[in-house]
Each structure stands twice: as structure tokens, then as C-alpha cells.
Coordinates of C-alpha atoms and ligand atoms in Angstrom, one line a residue:
M92 CA 112.5 95.8 97.4
A93 CA 110.7 94.4 100.3
G94 CA 108.4 91.7 99.5
R95 CA 110.2 89.8 96.8
T96 CA 111.1 86.2 97.7
T97 CA 110.6 84.1 94.6
K98 CA 113.6 82.9 92.2
P99 CA 113.0 82.8 88.6
E100 CA 112.2 79.2 87.3
S101 CA 113.5 80.0 84.1
A102 CA 115.0 82.6 82.0
S103 CA 111.7 83.7 81.1
D104 CA 110.5 84.7 84.7
A105 CA 113.3 87.6 84.6
L106 CA 111.8 91.0 84.3
V107 CA 113.8 93.8 82.5
I108 CA 112.7 97.1 83.7
V109 CA 113.1 100.3 81.7
A110 CA 112.4 103.6 83.2
N111 CA 114.2 107.3 83.0
R112 CA 115.1 106.8 86.6
L113 CA 116.7 104.1 88.4
P114 CA 115.4 103.3 91.8
I115 CA 118.3 105.0 93.4
T116 CA 119.2 108.8 92.3
I117 CA 123.1 110.0 92.6
T118 CA 122.8 113.5 94.2
S119 CA 125.1 116.5 93.0
D120 CA 127.3 115.8 95.9
G121 CA 127.8 112.2 94.8
A122 CA 125.4 110.6 97.6
V123 CA 123.2 107.9 96.7
E124 CA 119.5 108.2 97.7
R125 CA 116.1 106.4 96.8
S126 CA 114.7 108.0 93.9
P127 CA 111.1 110.0 94.4
G128 CA 108.0 108.3 93.3
G129 CA 106.5 104.9 94.1
L130 CA 107.8 102.6 91.2
A131 CA 110.4 100.8 93.1
S132 CA 107.8 99.7 95.4
A133 CA 105.1 99.7 92.9
L134 CA 107.1 96.7 91.1
S135 CA 108.2 94.8 94.4
S136 CA 105.7 92.0 93.8
V137 CA 106.4 91.4 90.2
V138 CA 110.4 91.6 90.4
T139 CA 112.0 88.2 90.5
E140 CA 115.8 87.6 91.7
G141 CA 117.7 88.1 88.4
S142 CA 115.9 90.8 87.4
H143 CA 117.2 94.0 85.8
W144 CA 116.3 97.5 85.8
I145 CA 117.7 100.2 83.4
G146 CA 117.9 103.9 83.9
W147 CA 119.2 107.0 84.6
T148 CA 121.1 108.1 87.9
G149 CA 119.9 111.6 87.7
Q150 CA 123.7 113.0 87.0
V151 CA 125.7 113.3 84.1
G152 CA 128.0 110.7 83.5
A153 CA 127.4 107.3 85.2
P154 CA 129.4 104.2 87.0
T155 CA 130.1 102.1 84.1
S156 CA 129.4 98.8 86.0
P157 CA 126.2 97.2 86.8
L158 CA 125.1 98.2 90.6
P159 CA 123.6 95.3 92.8
D160 CA 120.4 96.7 94.7
D161 CA 118.6 94.1 96.7
G162 CA 118.9 91.3 94.2
L163 CA 118.0 93.5 91.4
T164 CA 121.1 94.4 89.0
L165 CA 120.9 98.1 88.2
H166 CA 122.5 99.3 84.9
A167 CA 123.0 103.3 84.7
V168 CA 122.6 104.6 81.1
P169 CA 125.1 107.2 81.0
L170 CA 124.3 110.6 79.8
T171 CA 126.1 113.5 78.7
A172 CA 125.3 117.0 79.9
A173 CA 123.9 117.7 76.4
E174 CA 122.1 114.6 76.1
V175 CA 120.3 115.3 79.7
D176 CA 119.6 119.0 78.1
G177 CA 118.0 117.7 74.8
Y178 CA 116.4 114.5 75.7
Y179 CA 115.4 115.0 79.4
D180 CA 114.9 118.9 79.8
G181 CA 114.3 119.3 76.3
F182 CA 112.0 116.8 74.5
A183 CA 110.7 114.9 77.3
N184 CA 109.9 117.7 79.5
S185 CA 109.8 120.8 77.0
V186 CA 107.8 118.9 74.3
L187 CA 106.1 115.9 75.4
W188 CA 105.0 116.4 78.8
P189 CA 103.4 120.2 78.3
L190 CA 101.6 118.4 75.3
F191 CA 100.4 115.3 76.5
H192 CA 99.1 117.3 79.4
N193 CA 97.1 119.7 76.8
R194 CA 99.0 122.7 78.2
L195 CA 97.6 125.8 76.3
Q196 CA 100.7 126.7 75.2
Q197 CA 102.5 125.9 72.0
P198 CA 105.8 123.8 73.1
E199 CA 109.0 124.8 71.1
L200 CA 109.7 122.1 68.4
R201 CA 113.2 122.0 68.8
R202 CA 114.5 119.4 65.9
S203 CA 117.9 119.1 68.0
W204 CA 116.0 117.9 71.0
W205 CA 114.1 115.1 69.1
R206 CA 117.6 114.1 67.6
T207 CA 118.7 113.8 71.1
Y208 CA 115.8 111.8 72.5
R209 CA 116.1 109.5 69.3
H210 CA 119.6 108.8 70.3
V211 CA 119.3 108.6 73.9
N212 CA 116.0 106.0 73.3
Q213 CA 118.7 104.0 71.3
H214 CA 121.1 104.0 74.3
F215 CA 118.3 102.5 76.6
A216 CA 117.1 99.8 73.7
D217 CA 120.9 98.9 73.2
M218 CA 121.1 98.3 77.0
V219 CA 118.1 96.0 77.0
V220 CA 119.6 94.1 73.9
E221 CA 122.8 93.3 75.8
V222 CA 121.4 92.6 79.3
A223 CA 118.2 90.7 78.9
P224 CA 118.2 87.2 79.7
P225 CA 116.8 84.9 76.7
G226 CA 112.8 85.4 76.6
A227 CA 112.8 87.7 79.3
L228 CA 109.7 90.4 80.0
V229 CA 110.7 93.9 79.2
W230 CA 108.7 96.4 80.9
V231 CA 109.1 100.4 79.5
H232 CA 107.9 103.1 81.5
D233 CA 106.9 106.5 80.5
Y234 CA 107.0 109.2 77.9
H235 CA 110.7 109.3 78.0
L236 CA 111.4 106.3 76.3
L237 CA 108.3 105.7 73.7
L238 CA 110.8 104.5 70.8
V239 CA 112.1 102.0 72.8
P240 CA 110.0 99.0 72.1
A241 CA 110.3 99.2 68.4
M242 CA 114.2 99.3 68.7
V243 CA 114.5 96.5 71.1
R244 CA 112.1 94.5 69.1
A245 CA 113.9 95.2 66.0
R246 CA 117.1 93.3 67.5
R247 CA 115.5 91.0 70.1
R248 CA 112.6 88.6 68.6
D249 CA 112.5 86.6 71.8
L250 CA 111.5 89.1 74.3
R251 CA 108.1 90.1 74.8
V252 CA 108.0 94.0 75.5
G253 CA 105.5 96.1 77.6
L254 CA 105.2 99.9 77.6
F255 CA 103.1 101.5 80.3
S256 CA 102.3 105.2 80.1
H257 CA 102.3 107.1 83.3
I258 CA 100.9 110.3 82.1
P259 CA 97.7 111.1 79.8
F260 CA 97.6 110.6 76.0
P261 CA 96.4 113.4 74.3
G262 CA 93.8 114.0 71.9
P263 CA 94.6 113.1 68.2
R264 CA 94.6 116.7 67.0
L265 CA 96.7 118.0 69.8
F266 CA 99.3 114.6 69.3
G267 CA 98.9 115.2 65.8
T268 CA 100.7 118.6 65.7
L269 CA 104.1 116.9 66.8
P270 CA 106.5 116.8 63.4
W271 CA 107.2 113.4 64.8
R272 CA 104.0 111.8 65.3
R273 CA 104.4 108.8 63.3
E274 CA 107.8 107.7 64.5
L275 CA 106.6 108.0 67.9
L276 CA 103.6 106.0 67.5
L277 CA 105.8 103.3 65.4
G278 CA 107.9 103.2 68.2
M279 CA 105.3 102.6 70.8
A280 CA 103.2 100.2 68.6
D281 CA 105.8 97.4 68.4
A282 CA 105.3 96.7 72.1
H283 CA 103.1 93.4 72.7
V284 CA 101.1 95.2 75.6
I285 CA 100.5 98.8 75.9
G286 CA 98.8 100.1 79.1
F287 CA 97.4 103.6 79.8
Q288 CA 96.0 105.1 82.8
T289 CA 92.3 105.4 81.6
E290 CA 90.3 104.5 78.8
D291 CA 90.1 108.2 77.8
D292 CA 93.9 107.5 77.0
V293 CA 93.3 104.4 75.4
H294 CA 90.8 106.1 72.8
N295 CA 93.3 108.9 72.2
F296 CA 96.1 106.6 71.2
Q297 CA 94.0 104.3 69.0
D298 CA 92.8 107.5 66.9
A299 CA 96.0 108.7 66.8
M300 CA 96.9 105.3 65.6
H301 CA 94.2 105.4 62.9
R302 CA 94.8 108.9 61.4
F303 CA 98.6 108.9 61.6
V304 CA 99.6 105.2 61.1
G305 CA 96.8 104.0 59.3
P306 CA 94.2 101.1 59.1
L307 CA 96.5 98.9 57.1
R308 CA 99.4 99.2 58.8
R309 CA 97.8 99.5 62.6
G310 CA 96.3 95.9 61.6
R311 CA 99.9 94.5 61.0
R312 CA 101.7 96.3 63.4
G313 CA 99.1 97.3 66.5
A314 CA 100.4 96.2 69.8
S315 CA 98.5 92.7 70.8
V316 CA 96.9 94.5 73.9
V317 CA 96.4 98.0 74.5
D318 CA 94.6 98.6 77.5
A319 CA 93.9 100.6 80.8
F320 CA 95.9 99.7 83.6
P321 CA 94.9 102.3 86.2
I322 CA 97.7 102.3 88.4
S323 CA 97.5 102.5 92.5
V324 CA 99.3 102.5 95.8
D325 CA 100.3 100.1 98.5
V326 CA 97.3 100.4 100.3
A327 CA 98.2 98.1 103.4
K328 CA 101.3 100.2 103.6
W329 CA 99.7 103.6 103.9
A330 CA 97.0 102.2 106.3
A331 CA 99.7 101.3 108.5
L332 CA 101.7 104.8 108.1
G333 CA 98.3 106.5 108.8
D334 CA 97.8 104.4 112.0
D335 CA 101.3 105.1 113.3
A336 CA 100.8 109.0 112.4
S337 CA 97.4 109.2 114.1
A338 CA 98.6 110.1 117.4
G339 CA 101.1 113.1 116.3
A340 CA 98.9 114.3 113.6
T341 CA 97.1 116.6 115.8
A342 CA 100.4 118.7 116.7
L343 CA 100.7 119.8 113.1
A344 CA 98.3 122.6 113.5
E345 CA 96.2 124.2 115.8
P346 CA 93.2 122.2 117.1
G347 CA 89.9 123.4 115.8
V348 CA 91.9 124.8 112.6
V349 CA 90.2 123.3 109.5
V350 CA 93.2 122.2 107.1
Y351 CA 93.2 121.9 103.7
L352 CA 96.0 119.8 102.2
G353 CA 97.9 120.0 98.7
I354 CA 100.9 117.6 98.1
D355 CA 102.6 117.8 94.7
R356 CA 105.7 118.3 92.6
L357 CA 106.2 121.8 91.7
D358 CA 104.7 121.4 88.6
Y359 CA 102.3 123.7 86.2
T360 CA 100.2 120.7 85.6
K361 CA 98.9 120.4 89.1
G362 CA 96.9 123.5 89.3
I363 CA 98.3 124.8 92.7
V364 CA 98.0 128.3 91.4
Q365 CA 94.2 127.5 90.7
R366 CA 93.2 125.9 94.2
L367 CA 95.4 129.1 96.1
Q368 CA 93.5 131.4 94.1
A369 CA 90.1 129.6 95.2
F370 CA 91.4 129.8 98.9
G371 CA 92.6 133.4 98.6
E372 CA 89.2 134.5 97.3
L373 CA 87.2 132.6 99.7
L374 CA 88.9 134.5 102.5
N375 CA 88.5 137.9 100.9
D376 CA 84.9 137.2 100.6
G377 CA 84.5 136.5 104.1
Q378 CA 83.4 132.7 103.3
L379 CA 86.6 131.2 105.0
D380 CA 87.8 132.8 108.4
P381 CA 91.7 133.1 108.2
A382 CA 91.9 132.6 111.8
K383 CA 90.2 129.4 111.4
C384 CA 91.3 127.9 108.2
R385 CA 94.7 126.9 106.9
F386 CA 95.8 125.5 103.5
V387 CA 98.9 123.5 103.6
Q388 CA 100.9 123.2 100.3
V389 CA 103.9 121.1 99.8
A390 CA 105.2 121.9 96.6
V391 CA 108.5 119.9 95.8
P392 CA 111.2 121.7 93.2
T393 CA 111.4 119.5 90.0
R394 CA 112.8 119.8 86.6
T395 CA 114.5 122.8 88.0
D396 CA 116.5 123.9 84.7
V397 CA 113.0 123.8 82.3
P398 CA 112.1 127.6 82.4
A399 CA 108.2 127.0 82.6
Y400 CA 108.9 125.2 86.0
Q401 CA 110.9 128.4 87.2
E402 CA 108.0 130.4 86.2
E403 CA 105.6 128.2 87.9
K404 CA 107.7 128.5 91.1
E405 CA 107.6 132.2 90.9
A406 CA 103.8 132.3 90.6
V407 CA 103.0 130.1 93.1
E408 CA 105.0 131.1 95.7
G409 CA 104.2 134.9 94.9
L410 CA 100.7 134.2 95.3
A411 CA 101.2 132.3 98.6
E412 CA 102.9 135.1 99.8
R413 CA 100.3 137.9 98.5
I414 CA 97.5 135.8 100.6
N415 CA 100.0 135.5 103.8
Q416 CA 100.4 139.5 103.6
R417 CA 96.7 140.0 103.2
H418 CA 95.5 138.0 105.8
A419 CA 98.2 137.5 108.4
T420 CA 96.5 137.7 112.0
P421 CA 98.6 138.7 115.3
G422 CA 100.9 135.6 116.2
S423 CA 100.5 133.5 112.9
P424 CA 102.6 134.4 109.9
G425 CA 99.3 133.7 107.3
P426 CA 96.9 131.2 106.5
V427 CA 99.2 129.4 103.9
Q428 CA 101.6 127.3 105.0
Y429 CA 104.2 126.9 102.6
L430 CA 106.6 123.8 102.5
D431 CA 109.0 123.3 99.5
T432 CA 111.1 120.2 100.5
P433 CA 109.9 116.6 100.3
L434 CA 108.3 114.8 103.1
D435 CA 108.8 111.0 103.9
G436 CA 106.2 108.4 104.5
P437 CA 105.8 108.6 107.9
E438 CA 105.6 112.7 107.8
L439 CA 103.3 112.8 104.8
A440 CA 101.1 110.1 106.9
A441 CA 101.0 112.5 109.5
W442 CA 99.6 115.3 107.3
Y443 CA 97.1 113.0 105.6
R444 CA 95.6 112.3 109.1
R445 CA 95.8 115.8 110.2
A446 CA 94.0 117.2 106.7
D447 CA 90.2 118.2 107.0
A448 CA 90.5 117.8 103.0
L449 CA 92.9 116.9 100.4
V450 CA 92.9 119.5 97.5
V451 CA 94.1 118.1 94.0
T452 CA 93.1 120.4 90.9
S453 CA 95.5 119.3 88.5
L454 CA 94.8 120.5 85.1
A455 CA 95.6 117.1 83.7
D456 CA 97.1 114.1 85.4
G457 CA 97.8 110.7 84.4
M458 CA 96.5 109.4 87.7
N459 CA 97.5 111.3 90.9
L460 CA 98.6 109.1 93.4
V461 CA 98.5 111.4 96.4
A462 CA 94.8 111.1 96.3
K463 CA 95.0 107.4 96.6
E464 CA 97.4 107.6 99.3
F465 CA 95.6 109.6 101.4
V466 CA 92.3 107.6 101.5
S467 CA 94.4 104.9 102.3
A468 CA 95.9 106.7 105.0
R469 CA 92.5 107.5 106.7
T470 CA 91.8 104.2 108.3
D471 CA 89.7 106.6 110.4
L472 CA 87.1 106.9 107.8
D473 CA 87.5 110.7 108.0
G474 CA 88.9 113.4 105.7
A475 CA 87.3 114.6 102.2
V476 CA 89.0 114.8 98.6
V477 CA 88.1 117.4 96.4
L478 CA 89.3 115.9 93.2
S479 CA 89.9 117.4 89.4
E480 CA 87.9 115.8 86.9
F481 CA 91.0 115.8 84.8
A482 CA 93.0 113.5 87.1
G483 CA 93.1 109.9 86.2
A484 CA 92.1 109.1 90.0
A485 CA 88.6 110.8 89.1
H486 CA 87.4 107.7 87.6
D487 CA 88.9 105.5 90.4
M488 CA 87.4 107.5 93.5
P489 CA 83.7 107.7 93.9
G490 CA 83.0 109.8 96.8
A491 CA 85.6 112.5 95.9
I492 CA 83.9 115.9 95.0
I493 CA 84.9 116.2 91.6
V494 CA 85.6 119.8 90.3
N495 CA 86.9 121.5 86.8
P496 CA 90.1 122.7 88.0
Y497 CA 89.8 125.7 85.1
D498 CA 86.7 126.6 87.0
I499 CA 87.8 128.7 90.3
E500 CA 84.2 129.3 91.5
A501 CA 83.9 125.2 91.4
I502 CA 86.8 125.0 93.3
K503 CA 85.4 127.6 95.9
R504 CA 82.1 125.8 96.2
A505 CA 83.9 122.4 96.8
M506 CA 86.0 124.1 99.4
V507 CA 83.0 125.5 101.4
A508 CA 81.0 122.1 101.0
V509 CA 83.8 120.2 102.7
F510 CA 84.0 122.9 105.2
R511 CA 80.2 122.3 105.9
M512 CA 80.3 118.5 105.4
S513 CA 78.4 116.2 108.1
P514 CA 80.9 114.1 109.7
M515 CA 78.2 111.4 108.3
E516 CA 78.7 112.4 105.1
R517 CA 82.7 112.4 105.2
H518 CA 82.5 109.2 106.7
E519 CA 80.3 107.5 103.9
R520 CA 82.2 109.4 101.3
M521 CA 85.8 107.8 102.8
S522 CA 84.1 104.4 103.0
T523 CA 83.1 104.4 99.3
M524 CA 86.8 105.7 98.3
R525 CA 88.3 103.4 100.1
D526 CA 86.6 100.3 99.1
A527 CA 87.7 101.5 95.6
V528 CA 91.0 101.8 96.2
E529 CA 91.5 98.7 98.2
A530 CA 89.8 96.7 95.3
N531 CA 92.7 97.3 92.8
D532 CA 95.7 98.3 95.0
V533 CA 99.3 98.4 93.4
H534 CA 100.3 95.0 93.5
H535 CA 97.1 94.0 91.6
W536 CA 98.1 96.6 88.9
A537 CA 101.7 95.4 88.4
R538 CA 100.4 91.7 88.5
R539 CA 97.8 92.6 86.0
F540 CA 100.2 94.0 83.5
V541 CA 103.0 91.4 83.8
E542 CA 100.2 88.4 83.1
R543 CA 99.0 90.4 80.1
L544 CA 102.5 90.5 78.7
R545 CA 103.7 86.8 79.7
A546 CA 100.5 85.9 77.7
A547 CA 101.3 87.8 74.8
P548 CA 102.3 85.3 71.9
V549 CA 105.9 86.3 71.4
T550 CA 106.1 86.2 67.8
R551 CA 103.4 88.5 66.3
P552 CA 101.9 87.7 62.7
F553 CA 104.0 90.5 60.9
R554 CA 107.1 91.8 60.4
F555 CA 107.8 95.6 59.4
P556 CA 108.4 95.2 55.7
G557 CA 111.8 96.8 54.4
R558 CA 113.1 98.4 57.5
A559 CA 114.6 97.7 60.8
A560 CA 111.9 99.3 63.3
G561 CA 114.8 100.7 65.5
G562 CA 116.8 102.1 62.2
R563 CA 116.6 105.7 61.3
V564 CA 113.6 107.7 61.0
A565 CA 113.0 110.7 58.9
S566 CA 113.1 113.9 61.2
Ligands
LIG275 O1 104.4 111.4 86.2 C1 105.2 110.9 85.2 C2 106.7 110.9 85.9 O2 107.6 110.4 85.3 C3 106.9 109.7 87.1 O3 106.8 108.4 86.6 C4 107.7 110.2 88.0 O4 107.6 109.5 89.5 C5 107.5 111.7 88.0 O5 107.2 112.0 86.9 C6 109.2 112.6 88.5 O6 109.5 113.0 87.2 P1 111.2 113.4 87.3 O7 111.8 112.1 86.9 O8 111.2 114.2 85.8 O9 111.5 114.1 88.5

């Protein structure tokens, strides 16, 4: 991990990161790759020598001995095929993910998935109990591991435990449909610090605690700190990538062609269908000229064993194909350029510099780091951002054109506005966005969370009466 140089002065400086994925992924043919997502580089400024990372390799089974990784010790939690099915594809990605993103469809509430989720959370917690140095800081990430804070604290009272949720927390009525709402809240509430992306998420969590755990319990068990910690990106890294990429960027699409850009995991929460529909209608209406506009959509397949993701892939790819069939011009395959393979940093930066506008129409999104990468890479102070009001980033990016992604007409108006925007207005909007993103980059985010965790009193003035928090909970 670049940027990490310090040694722990005492055991309590050690950090134990607990996340569903390790910073490395083992592919189906056994190759070891860096994991997608920016968590490893996000944490580089707070990870000290002697720190640990507990997670899954992405494959069934796992190496049983710890793996060294640039000074960090990686501990792979071995998962069986049935555990991956029930915990990852099932409870995490077919129950919590859609519900926490307000998906307007009842998730299947399989009790066996819940039991496996709880069981796998216990595996992760057991590994923390085993490897955490005395007095260490434990930082648990994401919706896969909501029960881990209570499970760890039940057995290691010397540790400070933080939990950060990368995704939204739903309103209490929606959250309250979960048969296991109380167990999930109790699992989270034993953390010393609970971080969310936005104030809305904080309020939703507090409302849910109030309704389903109760004022008495809440007073005795509530985490020391529940606050918004909006995540960000490595602004300096993306600025340098943007500068390096600018020369080659024009080669990516014909000069004079307006490029709208979408970069996403192929996920139904991202609103890819809505933005392509808006683009297609603008072409149909004649408001955009197919010879002079291009929508470049990078959609990287993800969670491919989950049926909802297979359906989304068909919907997105079918729509892109129909637009291209209708609007293909001689010598051009059509105005939608669809890419389904992951791009590395320099490739992404080249598209960020080539695009006239980034279009982010997430139906719900914890933050959306692509939006922050885009403005970080635009050291030329050009380029516009169309941004969903339901992405956490909408709170952090004044200067973006904010849209309701369910309103196709609003997306169309925003895309036309980009087309007509003066260079001066683009410049002003981009400067405003860059100032805001620079003021809270990812290193600031990580340090702020860890400082709050370190400052939390290790012993809290309550003890859960009569039952170990990590013990059996009713299903
Ligand atoms: O946004 C939530 C999140 O878990 C990220 O932390 C992660 O990078 C992303 O989803 C990818 O998910 P998966 O591990 O399922 O591919």
C-alpha cells in the first residue's frame, strides 16, 4: 500500500480492517489480482505496519495461512459454496442490497440466507478475536458484516470497533419489513463509532434504533458516535492520471463529437436503463444528432450469479442495441458505445478527459465515487456532471446538474443543458466541484474516522444484560 511508512508505537496503533473482500482477489483460474474498488488505497494513509486485513478471496475455499501484502497481513476467511450462496449472493446481495437501495420490489426473505449470513459473520468475528493485537482498532466495512461489531465486542472488550456503511441506510418503514431488523441493529449498535455516507442515512438509522430497539436500550447500547463520514477519492492521484491522459484522450472518439459518459458496475441501482432511455428519446425527438453525439457506457458485470443482475444485463444490453439499430449511420456502429470490461486507472482517466459530460443517474447510491474521480481528473476545469439527487455525492458536489433519475424528462433536459452550456459556465461549475472534492479527499475521510474511533472510550457504561451480544439470536 503506497504512502504507508509509519510503524506502530504500541499495539493499540494496529488497525484490523474487516471487509467482505480482501485487497486481493483470487480468480477462478487461481490468478491473484488486486480487488476492484478503492478501499485499499482509501485506507493507505491510516494503515500502519503490523496491521491486518480480514476478508474473502472471492473464491470458494481459501489459503489457510495468512498472506503477507506489503507489510499488511491478510487473513482469508474460507467460505464454502453454500456459504457464498447464502451469505453473499443471498442475504447480502438479494436482501440487504436491494432493500437498502429502496428497490421497488419485495426481496425474497429466505430464512436459510439469514442463518448463513449470521454464521458467516461469526466466522469473520472469530478471526478478529484471534488475530487482533491487544487494544487494536477494528474497522468493519459494509452491509455484509453488520453483526460483526457485537460479535467481536462480546469476546474482546479491549478493542475499539468501528463500522462504516458504504451504502445508504433505508427509512425505518422499509428497514422495518426485515424480520431480523432488531438483530441487525443490535449487531451494529455495539460499535464504538458507526459511520454513514450522509446525514439522511444517520437519521434513518437513528429512527430505526428508536422504533425497533427502543429508547431505553438505545440509551444503554447506542454507539458512542453515529455520524456522517462522506467517503471520497484520492484527488491527487486522479489529478495526475488526468494530466497524463489528456494527450491521448482525444483519440478515443471523433473530434467534434459530444461524448456523454457512464461508468458503473452493471447494477440495477445505477439507473443505466434510465439514462440510455433518455439518450435514445433525445435522438428519436431529433434534439440530439446521432452523427454528432455518443453515449459511452462502461458497464462491468458484477454479482453474476444473482438473477436480478442477469435481468439487468439483458435490459441494458438490449436497450443499447435497439438504440444503435435505430440510429446507426454509414460507417458507424451507432451512437451507444458499450464496454463491458473493467478499465484500469489510466484508461478511466482518458475517458474522463475525453467526455463532455459524466452522467450519473443512480436510483440510490451510497456515494458514487466515479463522480468524484471525474472531477478530480478534470484539472483542465472542463466537463459537466449530471448527477442523481439520490447519490450521496449530490450533497458534496455543488456545480453538478442535479436530476431525479426516475424522471426521464429531467434527465433529457439535463443532457440538453450540457450540450448548450457555455464554456464559461462549465468552467465555473467544474471549479466549484473541484474545490468541494479537494476539501475532503479520501485520506481526510480515513483519518477522520480513525481519529474518532481512537478517541472513543474503550469501555462503555453499559453491559448487555443476560446475554452475550454475539450469542444466539432468534430468527
Ligand atoms: O458499494 C458497496 C460495495 O460493497 C463496495 O464496497 C464494493 O467496492 C462494491 O460494492 C463491489 O461489490 P462486490 O464485492 O459485490 O463486487
